[in-house]
Each structure stands twice: as C-alpha cells, then as structure tokens.
PDB file of C-alpha atoms in Angstrom:
ATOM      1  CA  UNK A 179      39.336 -29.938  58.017  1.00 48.00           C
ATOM      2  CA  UNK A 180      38.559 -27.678  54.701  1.00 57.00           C
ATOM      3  CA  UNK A 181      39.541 -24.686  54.340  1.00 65.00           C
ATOM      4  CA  UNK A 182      36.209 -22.167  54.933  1.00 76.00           C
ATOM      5  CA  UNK A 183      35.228 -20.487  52.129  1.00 86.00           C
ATOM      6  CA  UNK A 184      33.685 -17.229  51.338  1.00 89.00           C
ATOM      7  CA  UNK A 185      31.931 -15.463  48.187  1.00 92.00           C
ATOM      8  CA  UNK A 186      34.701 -14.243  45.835  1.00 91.00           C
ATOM      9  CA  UNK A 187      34.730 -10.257  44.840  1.00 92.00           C
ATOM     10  CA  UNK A 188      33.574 -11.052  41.381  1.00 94.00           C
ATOM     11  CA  UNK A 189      30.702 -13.968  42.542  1.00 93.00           C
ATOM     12  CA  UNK A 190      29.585 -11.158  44.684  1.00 94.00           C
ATOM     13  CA  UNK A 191      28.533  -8.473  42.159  1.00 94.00           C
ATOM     14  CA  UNK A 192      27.334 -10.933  40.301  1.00 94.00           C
ATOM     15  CA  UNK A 193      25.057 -11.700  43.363  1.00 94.00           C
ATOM     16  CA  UNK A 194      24.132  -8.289  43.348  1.00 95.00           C
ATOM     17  CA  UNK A 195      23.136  -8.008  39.760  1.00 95.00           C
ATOM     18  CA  UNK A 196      20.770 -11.061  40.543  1.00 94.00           C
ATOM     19  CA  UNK A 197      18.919  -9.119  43.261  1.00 94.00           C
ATOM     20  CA  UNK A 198      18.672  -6.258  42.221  1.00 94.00           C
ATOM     21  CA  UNK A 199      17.076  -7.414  38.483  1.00 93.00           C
ATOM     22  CA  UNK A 200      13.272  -6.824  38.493  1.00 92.00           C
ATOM     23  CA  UNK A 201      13.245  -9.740  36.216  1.00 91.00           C
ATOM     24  CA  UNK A 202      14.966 -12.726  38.303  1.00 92.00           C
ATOM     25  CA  UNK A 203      12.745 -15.545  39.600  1.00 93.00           C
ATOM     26  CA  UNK A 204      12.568 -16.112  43.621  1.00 93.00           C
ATOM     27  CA  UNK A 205      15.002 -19.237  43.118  1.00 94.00           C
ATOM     28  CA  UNK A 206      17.991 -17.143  41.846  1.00 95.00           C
ATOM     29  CA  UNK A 207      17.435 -14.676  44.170  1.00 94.00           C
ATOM     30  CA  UNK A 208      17.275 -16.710  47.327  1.00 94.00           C
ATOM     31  CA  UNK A 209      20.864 -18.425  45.643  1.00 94.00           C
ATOM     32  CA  UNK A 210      22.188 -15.242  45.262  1.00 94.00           C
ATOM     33  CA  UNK A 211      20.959 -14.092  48.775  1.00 94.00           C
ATOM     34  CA  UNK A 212      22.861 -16.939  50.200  1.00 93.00           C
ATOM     35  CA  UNK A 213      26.025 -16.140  48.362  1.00 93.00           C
ATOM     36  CA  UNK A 214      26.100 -12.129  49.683  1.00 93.00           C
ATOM     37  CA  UNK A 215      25.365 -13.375  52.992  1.00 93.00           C
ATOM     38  CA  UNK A 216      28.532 -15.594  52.670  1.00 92.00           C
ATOM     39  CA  UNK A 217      31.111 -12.641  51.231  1.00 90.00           C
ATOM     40  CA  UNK A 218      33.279 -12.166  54.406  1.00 88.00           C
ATOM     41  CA  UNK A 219      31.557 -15.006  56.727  1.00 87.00           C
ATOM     42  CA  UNK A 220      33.730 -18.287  56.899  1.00 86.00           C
ATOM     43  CA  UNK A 221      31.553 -19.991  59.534  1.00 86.00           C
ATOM     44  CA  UNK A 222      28.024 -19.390  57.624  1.00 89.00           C
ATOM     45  CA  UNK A 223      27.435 -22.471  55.295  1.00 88.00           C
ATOM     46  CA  UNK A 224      24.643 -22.303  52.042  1.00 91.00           C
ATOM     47  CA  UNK A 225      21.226 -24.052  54.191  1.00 91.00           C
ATOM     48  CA  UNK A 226      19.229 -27.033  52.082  1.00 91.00           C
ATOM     49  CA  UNK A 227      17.105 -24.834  50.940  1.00 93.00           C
ATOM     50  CA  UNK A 228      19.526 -22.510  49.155  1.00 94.00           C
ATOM     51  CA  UNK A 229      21.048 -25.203  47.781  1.00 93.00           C
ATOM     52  CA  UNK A 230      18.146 -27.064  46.285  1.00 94.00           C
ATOM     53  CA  UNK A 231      17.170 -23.434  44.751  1.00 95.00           C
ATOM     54  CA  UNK A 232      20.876 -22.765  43.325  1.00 94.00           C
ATOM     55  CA  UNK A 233      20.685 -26.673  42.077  1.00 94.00           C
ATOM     56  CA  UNK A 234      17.739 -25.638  40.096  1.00 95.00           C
ATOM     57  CA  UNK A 235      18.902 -22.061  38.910  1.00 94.00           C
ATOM     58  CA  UNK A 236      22.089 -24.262  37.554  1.00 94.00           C
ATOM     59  CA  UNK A 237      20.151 -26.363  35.566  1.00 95.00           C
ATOM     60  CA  UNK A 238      17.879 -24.172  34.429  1.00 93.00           C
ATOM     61  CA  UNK A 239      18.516 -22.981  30.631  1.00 90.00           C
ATOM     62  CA  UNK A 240      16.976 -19.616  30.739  1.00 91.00           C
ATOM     63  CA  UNK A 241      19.208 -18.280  33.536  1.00 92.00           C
ATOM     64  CA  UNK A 242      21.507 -15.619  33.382  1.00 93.00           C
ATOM     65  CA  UNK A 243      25.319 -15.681  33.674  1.00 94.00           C
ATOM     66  CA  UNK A 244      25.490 -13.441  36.802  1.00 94.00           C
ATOM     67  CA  UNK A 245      22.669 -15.876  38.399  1.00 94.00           C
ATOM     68  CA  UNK A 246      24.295 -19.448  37.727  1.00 94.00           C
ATOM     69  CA  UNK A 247      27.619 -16.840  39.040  1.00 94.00           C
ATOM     70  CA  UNK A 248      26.059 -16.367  41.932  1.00 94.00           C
ATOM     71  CA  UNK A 249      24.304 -19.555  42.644  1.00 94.00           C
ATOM     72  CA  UNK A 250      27.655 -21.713  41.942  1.00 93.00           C
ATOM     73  CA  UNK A 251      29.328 -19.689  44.661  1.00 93.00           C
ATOM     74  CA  UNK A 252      26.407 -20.784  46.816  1.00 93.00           C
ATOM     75  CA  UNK A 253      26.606 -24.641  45.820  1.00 92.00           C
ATOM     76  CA  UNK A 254      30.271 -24.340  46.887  1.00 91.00           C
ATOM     77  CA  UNK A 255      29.674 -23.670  49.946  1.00 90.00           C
ATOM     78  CA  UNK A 256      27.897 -26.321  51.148  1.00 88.00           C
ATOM     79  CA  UNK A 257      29.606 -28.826  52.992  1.00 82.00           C
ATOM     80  CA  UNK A 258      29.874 -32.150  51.410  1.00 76.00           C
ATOM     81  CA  UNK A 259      27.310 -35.387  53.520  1.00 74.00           C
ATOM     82  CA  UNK A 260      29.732 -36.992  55.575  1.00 72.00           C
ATOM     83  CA  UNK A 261      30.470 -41.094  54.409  1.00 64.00           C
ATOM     84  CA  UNK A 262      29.174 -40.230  50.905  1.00 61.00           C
ATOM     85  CA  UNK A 263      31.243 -41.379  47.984  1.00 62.00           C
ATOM     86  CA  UNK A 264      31.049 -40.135  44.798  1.00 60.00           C
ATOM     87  CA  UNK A 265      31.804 -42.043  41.054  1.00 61.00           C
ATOM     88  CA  UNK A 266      34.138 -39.723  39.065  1.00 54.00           C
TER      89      UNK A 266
END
C-alpha cells in the first residue's frame, strides 16, 4: 500500500494565500480548500470534484503560483483508478 500523504508546510500557505485572495476564481479555491483540509489528515483523499477543479486551475494560464501550489498538492492526493495503465 502507498504511503498516505498530507499537504506539505509550504503547499499549505500557499493554500492559504489562494483563499484568502479576493481575486481567486471558485475553482482554485475549492483546490486549495481540499489541500488545507488534507495538512495533517492521512486518511482524507482529494474527492472528483476537487480534482477536476485543481485539473483545470493547472492548466489554466492565468493562475497564480500559490494556486497551481496549492492545487498540485491536491492532485497528489488522489489515489490513482485501480487496473489503469499509463504510457510514459
């Protein structure tokens, strides 16, 4: 089994910058929501949801560095679909 993982220190103010910016669209915040609800909880996992809204902060040109900070942490903790393989 992996080893859980948690929001680092540093993904974590970033997280906070995100939320508390008056300027920050709903999908960053709800990525950065997931990743301070994650900072000391092993057993919580990022929901679909999150994850399709941290997917989109990502790709999204116009976000800022503490947002794609704080939605990559979220991304990573997500657990990978069971019997899917990947091309590297």
């Amino acid at each position: 089994m992996a080893k859980a993982k948690v929001t680092s220190p540093k993904a974590a103010t970033s997280a906070s910058k995100t939320m508390t910016s008056s300027s920050t669209a709903t999908k960053s915040k709800t990525a950065a929501a997931s990743a301070l609800s994650q900072t000391k909880a092993p057993a919580k996992v990022t929901s679909a949801p999150a994850a399709k809204a941290a997917s989109s902060v990502l790709r999204d040109g116009r976000t800022s560095k503490d947002s794609k900070a704080a939605a990559g942490s979220t991304l990573a903790q997500r657990p990978a679909k069971k019997g899917k393989k990947y091309n590297v």
